[in-house]
CSV table of C-alpha atoms and ligand atoms in Angstrom, one decimal:
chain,number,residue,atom,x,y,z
T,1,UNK,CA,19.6,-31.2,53.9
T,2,UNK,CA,22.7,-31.2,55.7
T,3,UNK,CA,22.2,-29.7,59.7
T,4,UNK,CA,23.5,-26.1,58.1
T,5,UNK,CA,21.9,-26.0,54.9
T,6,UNK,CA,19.0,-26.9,57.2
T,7,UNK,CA,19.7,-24.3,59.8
T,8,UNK,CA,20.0,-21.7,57.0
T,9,UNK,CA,16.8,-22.4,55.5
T,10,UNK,CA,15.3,-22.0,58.7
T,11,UNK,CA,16.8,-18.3,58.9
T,12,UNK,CA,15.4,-16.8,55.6
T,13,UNK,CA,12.9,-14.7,57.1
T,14,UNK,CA,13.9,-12.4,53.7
T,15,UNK,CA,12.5,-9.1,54.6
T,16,UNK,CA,12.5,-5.9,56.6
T,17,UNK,CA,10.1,-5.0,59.3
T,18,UNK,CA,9.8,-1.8,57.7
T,19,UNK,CA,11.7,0.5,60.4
T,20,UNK,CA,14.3,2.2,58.1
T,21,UNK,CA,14.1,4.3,55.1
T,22,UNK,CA,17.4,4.4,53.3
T,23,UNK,CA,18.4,8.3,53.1
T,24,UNK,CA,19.3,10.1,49.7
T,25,UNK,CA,20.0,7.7,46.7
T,26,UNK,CA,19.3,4.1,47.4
T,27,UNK,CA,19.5,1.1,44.5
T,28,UNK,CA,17.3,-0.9,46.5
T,29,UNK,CA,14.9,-2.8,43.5
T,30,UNK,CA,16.6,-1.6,40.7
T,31,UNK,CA,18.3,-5.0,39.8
T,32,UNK,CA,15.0,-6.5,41.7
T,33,UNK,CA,13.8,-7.4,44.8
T,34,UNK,CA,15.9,-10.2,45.0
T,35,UNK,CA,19.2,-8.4,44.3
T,36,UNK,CA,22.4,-10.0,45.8
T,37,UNK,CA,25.3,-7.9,44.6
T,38,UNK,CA,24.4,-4.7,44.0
T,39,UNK,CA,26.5,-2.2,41.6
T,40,UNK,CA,28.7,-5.3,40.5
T,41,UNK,CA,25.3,-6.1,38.3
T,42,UNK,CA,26.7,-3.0,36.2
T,43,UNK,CA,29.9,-5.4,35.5
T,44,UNK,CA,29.0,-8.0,32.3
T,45,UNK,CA,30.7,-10.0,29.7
T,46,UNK,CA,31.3,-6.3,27.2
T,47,UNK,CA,32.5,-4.8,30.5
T,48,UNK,CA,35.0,-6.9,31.2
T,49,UNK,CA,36.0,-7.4,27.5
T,50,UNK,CA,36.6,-3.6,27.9
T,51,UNK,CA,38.3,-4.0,31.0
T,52,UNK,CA,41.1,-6.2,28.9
T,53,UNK,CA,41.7,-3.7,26.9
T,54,UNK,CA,42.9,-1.4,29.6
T,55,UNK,CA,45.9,-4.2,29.7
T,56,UNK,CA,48.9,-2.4,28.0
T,57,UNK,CA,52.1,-2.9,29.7
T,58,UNK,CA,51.3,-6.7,31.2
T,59,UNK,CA,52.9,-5.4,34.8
T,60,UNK,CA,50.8,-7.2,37.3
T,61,UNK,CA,50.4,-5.8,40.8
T,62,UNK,CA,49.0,-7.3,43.9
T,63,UNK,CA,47.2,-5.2,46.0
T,64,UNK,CA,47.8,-7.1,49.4
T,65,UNK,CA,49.0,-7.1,52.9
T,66,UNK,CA,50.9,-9.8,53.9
T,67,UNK,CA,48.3,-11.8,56.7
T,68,UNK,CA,50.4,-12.2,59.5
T,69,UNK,CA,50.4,-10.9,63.2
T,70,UNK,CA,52.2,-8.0,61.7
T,71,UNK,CA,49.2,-6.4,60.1
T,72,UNK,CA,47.0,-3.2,60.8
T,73,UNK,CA,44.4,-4.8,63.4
T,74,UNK,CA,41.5,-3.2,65.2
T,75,UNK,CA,41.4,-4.7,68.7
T,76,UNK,CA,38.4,-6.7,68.5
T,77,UNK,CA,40.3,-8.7,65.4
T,78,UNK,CA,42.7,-11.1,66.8
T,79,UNK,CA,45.8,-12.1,64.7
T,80,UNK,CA,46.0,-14.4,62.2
T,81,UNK,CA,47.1,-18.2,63.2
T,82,UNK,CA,48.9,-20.0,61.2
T,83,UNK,CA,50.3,-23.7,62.1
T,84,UNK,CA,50.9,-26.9,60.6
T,85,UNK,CA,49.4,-30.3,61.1
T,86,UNK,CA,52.0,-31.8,59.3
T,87,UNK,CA,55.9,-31.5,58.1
T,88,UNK,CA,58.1,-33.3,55.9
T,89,UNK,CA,60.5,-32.8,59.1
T,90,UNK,CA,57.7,-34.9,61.2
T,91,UNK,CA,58.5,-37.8,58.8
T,92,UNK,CA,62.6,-37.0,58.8
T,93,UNK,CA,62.5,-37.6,62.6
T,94,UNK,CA,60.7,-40.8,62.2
T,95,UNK,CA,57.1,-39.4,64.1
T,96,UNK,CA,54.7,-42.7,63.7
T,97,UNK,CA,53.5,-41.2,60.2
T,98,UNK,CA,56.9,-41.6,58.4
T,99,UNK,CA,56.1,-45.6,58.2
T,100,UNK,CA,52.9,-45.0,56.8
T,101,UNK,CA,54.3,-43.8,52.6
T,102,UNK,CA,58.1,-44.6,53.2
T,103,UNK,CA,60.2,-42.1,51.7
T,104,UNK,CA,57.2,-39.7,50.9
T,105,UNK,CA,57.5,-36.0,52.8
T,106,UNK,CA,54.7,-33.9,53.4
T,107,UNK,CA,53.5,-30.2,55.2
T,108,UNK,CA,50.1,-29.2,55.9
T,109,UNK,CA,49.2,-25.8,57.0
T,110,UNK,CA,45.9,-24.7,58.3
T,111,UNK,CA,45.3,-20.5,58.9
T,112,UNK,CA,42.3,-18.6,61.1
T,113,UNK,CA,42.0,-15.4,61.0
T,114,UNK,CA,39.2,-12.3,61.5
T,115,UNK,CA,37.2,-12.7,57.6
T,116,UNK,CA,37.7,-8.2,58.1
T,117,UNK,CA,41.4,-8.4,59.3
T,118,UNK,CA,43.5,-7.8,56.0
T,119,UNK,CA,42.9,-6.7,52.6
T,120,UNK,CA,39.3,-7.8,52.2
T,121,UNK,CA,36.2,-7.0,50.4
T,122,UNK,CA,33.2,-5.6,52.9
T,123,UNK,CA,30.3,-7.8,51.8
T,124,UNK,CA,27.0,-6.2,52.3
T,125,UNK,CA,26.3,-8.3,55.1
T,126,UNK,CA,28.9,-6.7,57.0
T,127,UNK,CA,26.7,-4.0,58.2
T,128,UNK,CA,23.1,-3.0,58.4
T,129,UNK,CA,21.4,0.4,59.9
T,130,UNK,CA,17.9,0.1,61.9
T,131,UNK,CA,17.8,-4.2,61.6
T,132,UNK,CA,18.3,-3.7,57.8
T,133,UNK,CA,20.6,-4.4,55.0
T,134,UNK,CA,21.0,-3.6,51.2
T,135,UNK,CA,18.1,-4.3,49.1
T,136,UNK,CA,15.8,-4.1,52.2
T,137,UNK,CA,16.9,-7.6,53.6
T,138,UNK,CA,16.3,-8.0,57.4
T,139,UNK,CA,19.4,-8.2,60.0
T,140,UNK,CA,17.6,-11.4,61.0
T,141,UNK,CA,18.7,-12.7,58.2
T,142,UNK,CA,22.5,-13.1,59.9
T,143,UNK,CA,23.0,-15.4,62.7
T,144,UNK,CA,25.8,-17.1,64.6
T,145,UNK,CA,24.7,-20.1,64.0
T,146,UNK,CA,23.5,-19.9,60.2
T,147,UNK,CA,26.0,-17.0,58.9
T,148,UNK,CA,24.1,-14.8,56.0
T,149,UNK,CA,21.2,-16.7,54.5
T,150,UNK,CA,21.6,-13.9,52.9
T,151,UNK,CA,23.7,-11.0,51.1
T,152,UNK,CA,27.0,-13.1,51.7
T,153,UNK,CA,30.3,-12.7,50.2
T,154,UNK,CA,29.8,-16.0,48.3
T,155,UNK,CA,27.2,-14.1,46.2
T,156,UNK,CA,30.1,-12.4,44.8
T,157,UNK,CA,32.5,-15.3,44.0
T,158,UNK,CA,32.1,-14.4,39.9
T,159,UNK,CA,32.7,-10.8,40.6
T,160,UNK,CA,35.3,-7.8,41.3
T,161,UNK,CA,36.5,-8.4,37.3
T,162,UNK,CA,36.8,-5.2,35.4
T,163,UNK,CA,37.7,-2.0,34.3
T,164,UNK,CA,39.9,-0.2,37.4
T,165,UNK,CA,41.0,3.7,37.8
T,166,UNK,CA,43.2,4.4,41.1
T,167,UNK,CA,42.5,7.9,42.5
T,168,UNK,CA,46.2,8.8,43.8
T,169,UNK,CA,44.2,11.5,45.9
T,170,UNK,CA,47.5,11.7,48.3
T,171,UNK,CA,49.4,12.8,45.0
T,172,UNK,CA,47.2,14.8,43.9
T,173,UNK,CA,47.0,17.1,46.8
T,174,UNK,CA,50.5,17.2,47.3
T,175,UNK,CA,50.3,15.7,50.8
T,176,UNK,CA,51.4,11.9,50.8
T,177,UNK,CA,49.8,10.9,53.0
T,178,UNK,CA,46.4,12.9,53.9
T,179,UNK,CA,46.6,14.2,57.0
T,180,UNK,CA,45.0,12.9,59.7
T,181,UNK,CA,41.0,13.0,59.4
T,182,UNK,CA,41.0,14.5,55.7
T,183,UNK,CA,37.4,14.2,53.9
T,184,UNK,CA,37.8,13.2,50.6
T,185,UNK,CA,34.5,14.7,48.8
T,186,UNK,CA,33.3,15.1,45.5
T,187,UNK,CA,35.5,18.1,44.8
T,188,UNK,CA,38.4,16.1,45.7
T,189,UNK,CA,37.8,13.4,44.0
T,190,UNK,CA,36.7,15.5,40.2
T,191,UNK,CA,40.3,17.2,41.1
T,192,UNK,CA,42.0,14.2,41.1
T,193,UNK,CA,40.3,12.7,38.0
T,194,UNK,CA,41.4,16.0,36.0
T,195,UNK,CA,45.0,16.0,37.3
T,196,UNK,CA,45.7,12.2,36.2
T,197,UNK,CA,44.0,13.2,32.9
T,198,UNK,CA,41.7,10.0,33.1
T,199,UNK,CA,37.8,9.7,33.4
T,200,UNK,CA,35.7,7.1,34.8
T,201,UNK,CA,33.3,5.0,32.6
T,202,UNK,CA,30.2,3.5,34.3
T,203,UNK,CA,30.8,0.3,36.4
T,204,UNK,CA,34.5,1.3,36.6
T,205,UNK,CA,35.7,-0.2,40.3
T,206,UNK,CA,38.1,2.9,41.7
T,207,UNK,CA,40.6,2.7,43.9
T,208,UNK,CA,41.4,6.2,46.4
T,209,UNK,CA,45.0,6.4,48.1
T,210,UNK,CA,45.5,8.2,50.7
T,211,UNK,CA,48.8,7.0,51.6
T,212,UNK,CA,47.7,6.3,55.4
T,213,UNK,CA,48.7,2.6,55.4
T,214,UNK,CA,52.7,3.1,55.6
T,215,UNK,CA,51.8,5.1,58.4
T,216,UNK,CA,51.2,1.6,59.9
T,217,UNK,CA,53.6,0.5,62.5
T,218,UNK,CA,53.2,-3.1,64.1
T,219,UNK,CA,55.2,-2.1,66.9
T,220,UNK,CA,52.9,0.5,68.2
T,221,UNK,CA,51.2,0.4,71.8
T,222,UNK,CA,47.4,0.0,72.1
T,223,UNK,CA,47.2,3.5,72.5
T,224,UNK,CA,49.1,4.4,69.6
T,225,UNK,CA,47.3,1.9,67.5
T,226,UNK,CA,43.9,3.7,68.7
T,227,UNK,CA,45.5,6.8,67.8
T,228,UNK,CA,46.3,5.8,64.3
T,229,UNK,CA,43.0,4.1,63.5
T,230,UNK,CA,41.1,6.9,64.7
T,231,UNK,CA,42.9,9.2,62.9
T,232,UNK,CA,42.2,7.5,59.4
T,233,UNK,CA,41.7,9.9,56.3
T,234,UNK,CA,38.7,8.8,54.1
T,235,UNK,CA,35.7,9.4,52.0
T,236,UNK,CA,32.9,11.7,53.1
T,237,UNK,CA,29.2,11.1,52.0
T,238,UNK,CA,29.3,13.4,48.7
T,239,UNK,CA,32.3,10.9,47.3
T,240,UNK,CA,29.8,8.2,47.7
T,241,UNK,CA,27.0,10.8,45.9
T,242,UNK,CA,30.3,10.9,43.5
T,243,UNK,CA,30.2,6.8,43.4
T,244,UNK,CA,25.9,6.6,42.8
T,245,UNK,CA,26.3,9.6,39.8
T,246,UNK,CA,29.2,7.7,37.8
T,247,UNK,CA,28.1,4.4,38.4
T,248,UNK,CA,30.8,3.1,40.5
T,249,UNK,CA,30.8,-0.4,40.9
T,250,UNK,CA,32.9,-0.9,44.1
T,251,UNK,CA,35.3,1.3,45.6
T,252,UNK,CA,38.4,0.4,47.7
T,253,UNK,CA,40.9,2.1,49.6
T,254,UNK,CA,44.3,1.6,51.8
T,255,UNK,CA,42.5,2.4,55.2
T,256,UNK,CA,40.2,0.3,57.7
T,257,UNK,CA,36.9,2.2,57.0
T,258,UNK,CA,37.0,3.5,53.7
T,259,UNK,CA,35.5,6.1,55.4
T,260,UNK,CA,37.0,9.0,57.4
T,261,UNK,CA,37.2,7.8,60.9
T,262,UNK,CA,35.1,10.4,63.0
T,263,UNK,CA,31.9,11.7,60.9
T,264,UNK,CA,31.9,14.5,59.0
T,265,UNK,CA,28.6,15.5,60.9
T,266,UNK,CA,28.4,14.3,64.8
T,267,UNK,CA,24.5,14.7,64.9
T,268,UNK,CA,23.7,12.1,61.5
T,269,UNK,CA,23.5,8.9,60.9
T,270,UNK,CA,27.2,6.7,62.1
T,271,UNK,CA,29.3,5.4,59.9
T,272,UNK,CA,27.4,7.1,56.9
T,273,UNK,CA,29.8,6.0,54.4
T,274,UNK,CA,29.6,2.3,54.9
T,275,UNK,CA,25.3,2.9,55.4
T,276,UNK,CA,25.4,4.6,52.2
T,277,UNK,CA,27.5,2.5,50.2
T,278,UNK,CA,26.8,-1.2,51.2
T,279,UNK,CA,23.0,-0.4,52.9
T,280,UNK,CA,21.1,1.7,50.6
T,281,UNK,CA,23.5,1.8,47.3
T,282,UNK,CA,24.2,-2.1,47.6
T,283,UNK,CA,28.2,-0.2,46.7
T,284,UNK,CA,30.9,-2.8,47.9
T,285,UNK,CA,34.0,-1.5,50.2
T,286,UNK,CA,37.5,-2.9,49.8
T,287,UNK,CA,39.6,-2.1,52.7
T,288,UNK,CA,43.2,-2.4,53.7
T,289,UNK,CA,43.9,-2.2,50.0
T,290,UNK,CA,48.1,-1.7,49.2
T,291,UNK,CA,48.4,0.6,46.4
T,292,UNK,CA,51.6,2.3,46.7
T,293,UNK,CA,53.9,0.5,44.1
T,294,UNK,CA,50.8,0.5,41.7
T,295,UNK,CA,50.6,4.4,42.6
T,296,UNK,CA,54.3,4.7,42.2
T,297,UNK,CA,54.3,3.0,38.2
T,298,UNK,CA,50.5,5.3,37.7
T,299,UNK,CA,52.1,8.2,38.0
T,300,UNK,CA,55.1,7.3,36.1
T,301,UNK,CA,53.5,6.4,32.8
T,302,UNK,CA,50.6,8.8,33.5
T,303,UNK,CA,48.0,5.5,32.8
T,304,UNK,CA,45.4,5.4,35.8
T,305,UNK,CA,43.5,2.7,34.6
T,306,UNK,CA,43.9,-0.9,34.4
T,307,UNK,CA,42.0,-4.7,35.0
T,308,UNK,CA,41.5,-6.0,38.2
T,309,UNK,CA,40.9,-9.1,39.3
T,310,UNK,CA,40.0,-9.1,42.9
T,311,UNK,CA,37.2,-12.2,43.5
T,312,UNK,CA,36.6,-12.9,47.0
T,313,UNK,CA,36.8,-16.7,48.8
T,314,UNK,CA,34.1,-18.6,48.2
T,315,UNK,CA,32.5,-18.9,51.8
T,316,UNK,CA,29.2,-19.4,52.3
T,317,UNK,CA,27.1,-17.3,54.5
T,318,UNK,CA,30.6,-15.1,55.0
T,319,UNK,CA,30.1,-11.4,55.2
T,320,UNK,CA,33.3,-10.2,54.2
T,321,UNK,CA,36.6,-12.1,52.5
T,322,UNK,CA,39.9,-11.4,52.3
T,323,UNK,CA,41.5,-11.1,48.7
T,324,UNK,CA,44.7,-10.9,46.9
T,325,UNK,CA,43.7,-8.0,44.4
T,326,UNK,CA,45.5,-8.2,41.0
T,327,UNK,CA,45.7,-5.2,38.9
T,328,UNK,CA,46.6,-5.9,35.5
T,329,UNK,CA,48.2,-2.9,33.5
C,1,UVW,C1,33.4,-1.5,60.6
C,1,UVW,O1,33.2,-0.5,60.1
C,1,UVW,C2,32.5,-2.1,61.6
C,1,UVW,O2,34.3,-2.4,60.1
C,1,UVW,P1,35.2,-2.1,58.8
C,1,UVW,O3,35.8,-0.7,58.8
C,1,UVW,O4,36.3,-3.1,58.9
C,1,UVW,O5,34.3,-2.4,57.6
């Protein structure tokens, strides 16, 4: 075993010490006790030969932010670095390398950046309420050292391809975007489904705008950036009731959290959204998602649904990726 493989074995202490009870619905067990990736179990090989069949128009979208410094960034992210090792112009001004292939030019680039900092999926390692994650899994289980032994992103490097409906919720209200600290509930959510005439099948990944991200201004102050985080618009616990009911197999949208930003209720549990979803539903959260232009050509051919193709890296032990999403129309 190599010193990490070793490490990581060494960490799988597997299970809960038994302090939390997950609240409301839960999926813990119901693909087994040794469930990895939650709701994308509901995605299989007739799924995603359904999910082609959404494919009409062949317009491809991508669903990303560009990763550079320029990016929506909480403060304890740093930006993205990106530098080379290597350039062709080394070898044109004659560095020691250029003797090495005569004539032959190369660049190398290499990149670090915060795994949550862009458009990303939120593994379910990502977060865990009371020392525990989805499926019951101790938070023991994560470690600087080791990374996830278990629940990591890597678990889902087959998944995220299916059937897609976007939720142009800004639209839908009339208020592009959702003002500052808008629940999006159930009601919301069955509105929005009825206006864009489409319906959700189970395992369906959705996709909720809210229109927040061109709100995003890289030159803001640190203040201002607070301000515009903590401002963001988002899903309240009964969308993710919604999500459990209809078999919802991820949901993303284009804020940080997914979630609205201060809870709906002060006195329960924080950050009840991500709990609910990636804790006790095993429900993954795509964040930082850019679906204006796919919004824009939804509404003009009244089609809501589409194929996406959205597969994180494959990092082991990671607990979140970032992702160039691909819907397919
Ligand atoms: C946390 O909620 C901690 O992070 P994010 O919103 O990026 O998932």
């Amino acid at each position: 075993l190599s010193a990490v493989s070793w490490a990581r074995e060494m960490c799988i202490r597997d299970r809960v010490s038994g302090a939390y009870e997950p609240e409301g619905v839960n999926n813990w067990g119901r693909w087994g006790d040794d469930d990895q990736i939650g709701t994308q179990n509901l995605i299989g090989n007739e799924q995603r030969r359904n999910a082609a069949r959404a494919v009409q128009s062949g317009k491809v979208f991508s669903l990303a932010l560009p990763i550079d410094a320029n990016g929506p960034r909480f403060h304890t992210r740093p930006a993205p670095l990106h530098w080379f090792l290597m350039t062709g112009s080394d070898q044109v001004a004659g560095s020691p390398y250029a003797a090495v292939d005569p004539g032959f030019q190369w660049n190398d680039d290499m990149f670090q950046m915060p795994l949550q900092g862009s458009t990303q999926w939120d593994g379910f390692a990502h977060v865990m309420y009371q020392d525990t994650m989805y499926n019951g899994y101790w938070a023991g289980n994560v470690t600087a050292f080791g990374g996830a032994s278990v629940l990591g992103i890597d678990k889902h490097r087959e998944n995220f391809v299916g059937r897609c409906v976007l939720l142009d919720v800004a639209r839908s209200e009339g208020l592009d975007p959702l003002e500052r600290l808008t629940v999006i509930d159930r009601a919301m959510i069955e509105r929005c489904l009825e206006r864009h005439g489409t319906t959700i099948e189970p395992c369906d990944m959705v996709l909720v705008r809210t229109g927040y991200l061109a709100l995003w201004d890289s030159t803001w102050s640190p203040d201002e950036v607070m301000y515009y985080f903590s401002g963001s618009p988002g899903l309240g616990v009964s969308a993710v009731y919604w999500c459990n009911d209809n078999d919802v197999s991820a949901v993303a949208t284009d804020t940080i959290a997914v979630e609205v930003f201060q809870p709906e209720d002060p006195d329960a549990r924080r950050y009840p959204v991500h709990v609910g979803a990636l804790v006790d539903l095993g429900l993954p959260l795509g964040e930082f998602w850019v679906l204006d232009e796919l919004a824009a050509d939804c509404a003009d051919d009244s089609r809501y649904e589409f194929m996406l193709v959205a597969p994180p890296l494959n990092i082991p032990g990671a607990v979140g990726s970032p992702i160039n999403p691909i819907a397919l129309k």
